[in-house]
Amino acid sequence: MTRAGWIRLALIVGALALLEAACRHGLVSRHAVIPPSRMIEGAWNAIAADETRADIWLTLQNVVLSLILSMIVGTAAGLMLHKATRFRRALDPLLASYYAVPTFVFYPLFIVLFGLNRWPLVAIGFLFAVVAVIINTLDGLARIPRAFVRTAAVMRLTRSQYALHIVLPAAAPWFFTGAKFAVAYSFIGVIAGEFVVSGAGIGHAIAFAYNSFDNRMMYGLIVLLFVLVGSVNTLLSLWERKLYARRAGR
Amino acid sequence: MRAAQDADPLVTAERAERRAVPPALDTMLMIGGLVALWQVGTILLGHEALPSPVATVSKLAGIMADEDFPRHAWETARASLTALVISLVAGLAIGLALGAHRLAGEVAEPMLTALYSIPKITLYPIILLLFGLGISAKIAFGVIHGIIPVILFTMNAVRNICAVYLRSARAMRLTAAQTAGTIIVPAAVPEIVSGFRVGFALTLLGTLIGEMFASQRGIGYMLVKAMETGDTGTVMALALLLVVLATAASAALLALDRRLRRHALAS
């Protein structure tokens, strides 16, 4: 590990130890923050309980559905928009302001559209993630070096050869970044929806625990969720770095 | 490093800067198309499920004329503006410090990006426990949303400053404060404005989410109340208000962003 990595680890461990000590000596109100050891206990209890396991499972399914849909639709829309230059230019200012809009206000509309089931939440996660995929696809396509395009023309590549040998490798880093954002945004969208409006899933379970003053369960679920999302994101980042290292090595 | 920042969907400024400013007429046509699509949706789904554009605008006018509305709007505006100011000032200071000190930046960056991509809404109960019910919790929640992009952008801007500028600062024996004020901030302004733009969007989002949960005042509260009672007319009217406000503010900042970048390229 690098020096920065060790310092980071020491900082995190130190902060946790400090929090633990502060909580145990009553410096922080027990009603506000519980010691980290209790949080971990709470996380363990949450995994052990069937009910919360079902909530976690439901959330994961929704996130995966929203991820798959946003990847497919976002990539397809990006490819089409790349062709339609004028349309894309007109859309640009709207895309740039898209994330200023709180998407989940459309939840009631989705309930009317899809009924009271998992799909309204998937739709919120999807709306949150899909634009990230579109923007990154457009970015990747726009940055294919001109020389590659000309070389392909000289070599008389067919359309499928062009897609496979030129577009895919050249735009791969941007596709990957799009996927990374799609994962993070699907989680954020689905869980925000659960937290505010829905009656199931891990986001709802956290809100429920807060409302019933069950601090141990609440902190346990938050820790669990952060570990889950954090490890998914870290894995993706590591994979990405490996991908870049290989490209740089060529 | 590269991937963490430059293709962030919240930051299309870099892309936009390479293209010509889009013809306003086309964008107008696009908005017209979206309104037409909305009208078609109303016809397909019925007025109960999706009120028509005209009905929504008149409903919005009704809501805005209501005597309760200024109180709610002022609450949201106050909370999000306070959060925005705190995010900008504190984010700028932290970003400058982290950008100037290489090791500190290396230590902090992965933690900040991890925090950025985590569903922060689940932290809201903790904020409520710490700050109590009321406006300070909303402000704090807005700040944790908005401050991270400001820090990350400022930090990267400072890191990418041309080394010659810094060497001349040293040659002129400028103090740290002078270097920050006369060299680092002016050189990093376009990036910092991009950070402000993202910070603005997220601060508003954070404040609204804060109001939707355990609050009695604000636009977010009005929204969640309308959602619970199935009042789609009010929901659509408020959604329209937020969409228009957020898009307008974002577009204004984007225009400023572009102008600064062109200026930076020209000089």
XYZ file of C-alpha atoms in Angstrom, chain A residues 8-243:
236
model
C -5.901 7.149 5.135
C -6.323 3.872 6.991
C -4.828 5.357 10.161
C -7.174 8.352 9.887
C -10.268 6.183 9.530
C -9.292 3.823 12.343
C -8.366 6.789 14.548
C -11.675 8.529 13.877
C -13.619 5.364 14.698
C -11.636 4.835 17.920
C -12.216 8.454 18.897
C -15.946 8.116 18.240
C -16.064 4.894 20.250
C -14.298 6.540 23.191
C -16.438 9.703 22.989
C -19.650 7.661 22.976
C -18.569 5.427 25.816
C -17.638 8.368 28.028
C -20.894 10.155 27.319
C -19.357 13.066 25.386
C -21.863 12.446 22.596
C -25.522 11.905 23.403
C -26.418 8.218 23.326
C -29.666 9.140 21.665
C -27.856 10.719 18.724
C -24.855 8.515 18.025
C -24.106 5.011 19.233
C -20.552 3.599 19.522
C -19.206 2.005 16.307
C -19.013 -1.384 18.038
C -22.770 -1.202 18.620
C -23.290 -0.203 14.982
C -21.504 -3.353 13.867
C -23.604 -5.367 16.287
C -26.672 -3.745 14.729
C -25.434 -4.597 11.233
C -25.023 -8.212 12.304
C -28.536 -8.292 13.768
C -29.873 -6.840 10.524
C -28.237 -9.599 8.471
C -29.534 -12.227 10.883
C -33.169 -11.069 10.689
C -35.239 -12.553 7.855
C -37.244 -9.368 7.413
C -34.267 -7.078 6.778
C -32.608 -9.702 4.590
C -35.712 -9.620 2.423
C -35.511 -5.802 2.304
C -31.854 -5.891 1.259
C -32.577 -8.498 -1.379
C -35.455 -6.443 -2.790
C -33.286 -3.326 -2.993
C -30.493 -5.207 -4.734
C -32.903 -6.626 -7.307
C -34.302 -3.171 -8.036
C -30.837 -1.677 -8.366
C -29.742 -4.416 -10.764
C -32.895 -4.001 -12.882
C -32.423 -0.232 -13.038
C -28.737 -0.708 -13.879
C -29.412 -3.123 -16.744
C -32.207 -0.993 -18.197
C -30.224 2.236 -17.969
C -27.153 0.641 -19.570
C -29.131 -0.733 -22.509
C -31.343 2.304 -23.097
C -28.559 4.797 -22.357
C -26.085 3.206 -24.754
C -28.687 2.878 -27.508
C -29.855 6.473 -27.036
C -26.233 7.678 -27.006
C -25.507 5.878 -30.276
C -28.592 7.352 -31.908
C -28.002 10.863 -30.601
C -24.433 10.756 -31.856
C -25.778 10.364 -35.370
C -28.420 13.081 -35.016
C -26.075 16.040 -34.570
C -28.627 18.817 -34.673
C -30.951 17.059 -32.253
C -28.090 16.436 -29.874
C -27.032 20.060 -29.873
C -30.541 21.165 -29.051
C -30.664 18.609 -26.252
C -27.294 19.581 -24.793
C -28.433 22.361 -22.426
C -31.229 20.126 -21.177
C -28.843 17.250 -20.506
C -26.478 19.604 -18.686
C -29.234 20.746 -16.324
C -30.844 17.340 -15.923
C -29.380 16.490 -12.551
C -30.637 19.698 -10.977
C -34.145 18.217 -11.099
C -35.283 15.986 -8.238
C -36.415 12.988 -10.286
C -38.392 11.244 -7.594
C -41.151 13.877 -7.666
C -42.501 11.792 -10.536
C -43.037 8.776 -8.286
C -46.838 9.244 -8.113
C -46.960 9.338 -11.898
C -45.032 6.061 -12.063
C -47.452 4.477 -9.606
C -50.273 5.342 -11.995
C -48.261 4.016 -14.936
C -46.913 0.794 -13.442
C -49.110 0.111 -10.421
C -48.071 -0.361 -6.807
C -45.141 -2.699 -7.268
C -41.392 -2.561 -7.703
C -41.424 -0.814 -11.092
C -42.001 2.776 -9.949
C -38.798 2.521 -7.884
C -36.893 0.891 -10.724
C -38.096 3.748 -12.920
C -36.675 6.325 -10.486
C -33.312 4.541 -10.367
C -33.407 4.245 -14.150
C -34.148 7.957 -14.695
C -31.320 8.843 -12.351
C -28.807 6.559 -14.053
C -29.736 6.667 -17.724
C -28.602 10.217 -18.441
C -25.170 9.455 -16.993
C -24.865 6.577 -19.462
C -26.062 8.716 -22.387
C -23.602 11.521 -21.602
C -20.664 9.154 -21.267
C -21.564 7.259 -24.436
C -21.729 10.540 -26.359
C -18.435 11.587 -24.831
C -16.734 8.335 -25.772
C -18.037 8.458 -29.359
C -17.002 12.095 -29.748
C -13.450 11.291 -28.712
C -12.638 8.568 -31.198
C -9.443 9.903 -32.823
C -9.975 11.092 -36.400
C -6.964 9.085 -37.523
C -8.681 5.853 -36.473
C -11.803 6.732 -38.437
C -9.744 7.530 -41.531
C -7.667 4.367 -41.179
C -10.866 2.358 -40.985
C -12.066 4.011 -44.196
C -8.760 3.278 -45.927
C -8.954 -0.357 -44.885
C -12.550 -0.526 -46.083
C -13.848 -1.997 -42.860
C -17.471 -3.096 -42.876
C -19.839 -1.469 -40.405
C -19.669 -4.342 -37.938
C -15.870 -4.512 -38.205
C -15.739 -0.778 -37.613
C -17.928 -1.068 -34.543
C -15.974 -4.002 -33.137
C -12.406 -2.936 -33.879
C -12.573 0.860 -33.744
C -15.550 2.190 -31.781
C -15.602 -0.349 -28.976
C -11.914 -0.222 -28.010
C -11.581 3.538 -28.500
C -14.661 4.450 -26.506
C -14.334 1.687 -23.901
C -13.052 3.901 -21.053
C -16.078 6.169 -21.398
C -18.481 3.250 -21.534
C -16.853 2.005 -18.373
C -17.146 5.368 -16.630
C -20.793 5.441 -17.691
C -21.314 2.015 -16.150
C -19.607 3.108 -12.946
C -21.888 6.126 -12.627
C -24.893 3.989 -13.533
C -24.129 1.687 -10.596
C -23.729 4.564 -8.134
C -26.772 6.450 -9.437
C -28.996 3.373 -9.528
C -28.220 2.827 -5.859
C -28.825 6.486 -5.020
C -32.076 6.686 -7.010
C -33.588 3.430 -5.752
C -32.648 4.028 -2.125
C -33.766 7.667 -2.128
C -37.104 6.521 -3.552
C -37.441 3.833 -0.898
C -36.476 6.252 1.839
C -38.948 8.984 0.981
C -41.907 7.321 -0.649
C -41.901 3.529 -0.733
C -42.954 0.962 1.862
C -40.227 -1.660 1.386
C -36.519 -2.082 0.799
C -33.452 -1.110 2.788
C -34.063 2.650 2.403
C -37.521 2.229 3.885
C -36.131 0.001 6.652
C -33.718 2.790 7.682
C -36.483 5.400 7.725
C -38.690 2.997 9.682
C -35.976 2.326 12.261
C -35.478 6.082 12.683
C -39.187 6.665 13.190
C -39.375 3.891 15.801
C -36.274 5.152 17.693
C -34.425 1.896 16.972
C -30.971 3.439 16.762
C -29.051 0.202 16.772
C -30.971 -1.161 13.796
C -30.775 2.181 11.983
C -27.022 2.561 12.346
C -26.557 -1.145 11.601
C -28.454 -0.843 8.318
C -26.576 2.324 7.351
C -23.221 0.645 8.015
C -24.314 -2.405 6.056
C -25.466 -0.323 3.113
C -22.295 1.776 3.045
C -20.085 -1.303 3.190
C -22.089 -2.851 0.351
C -22.120 0.192 -1.938
C -18.556 1.108 -0.995
C -17.193 -2.312 -1.878
C -19.062 -2.444 -5.201
C -17.678 0.985 -6.131
C -14.165 0.084 -4.999
C -14.178 -3.126 -7.023
C -15.270 -1.204 -10.112
C -12.551 1.418 -9.568
C -9.866 -1.244 -9.169
C -11.030 -2.989 -12.317
C -11.021 0.317 -14.156
C -7.477 1.096 -13.029
C -6.357 -2.297 -14.279
C -8.012 -1.610 -17.609
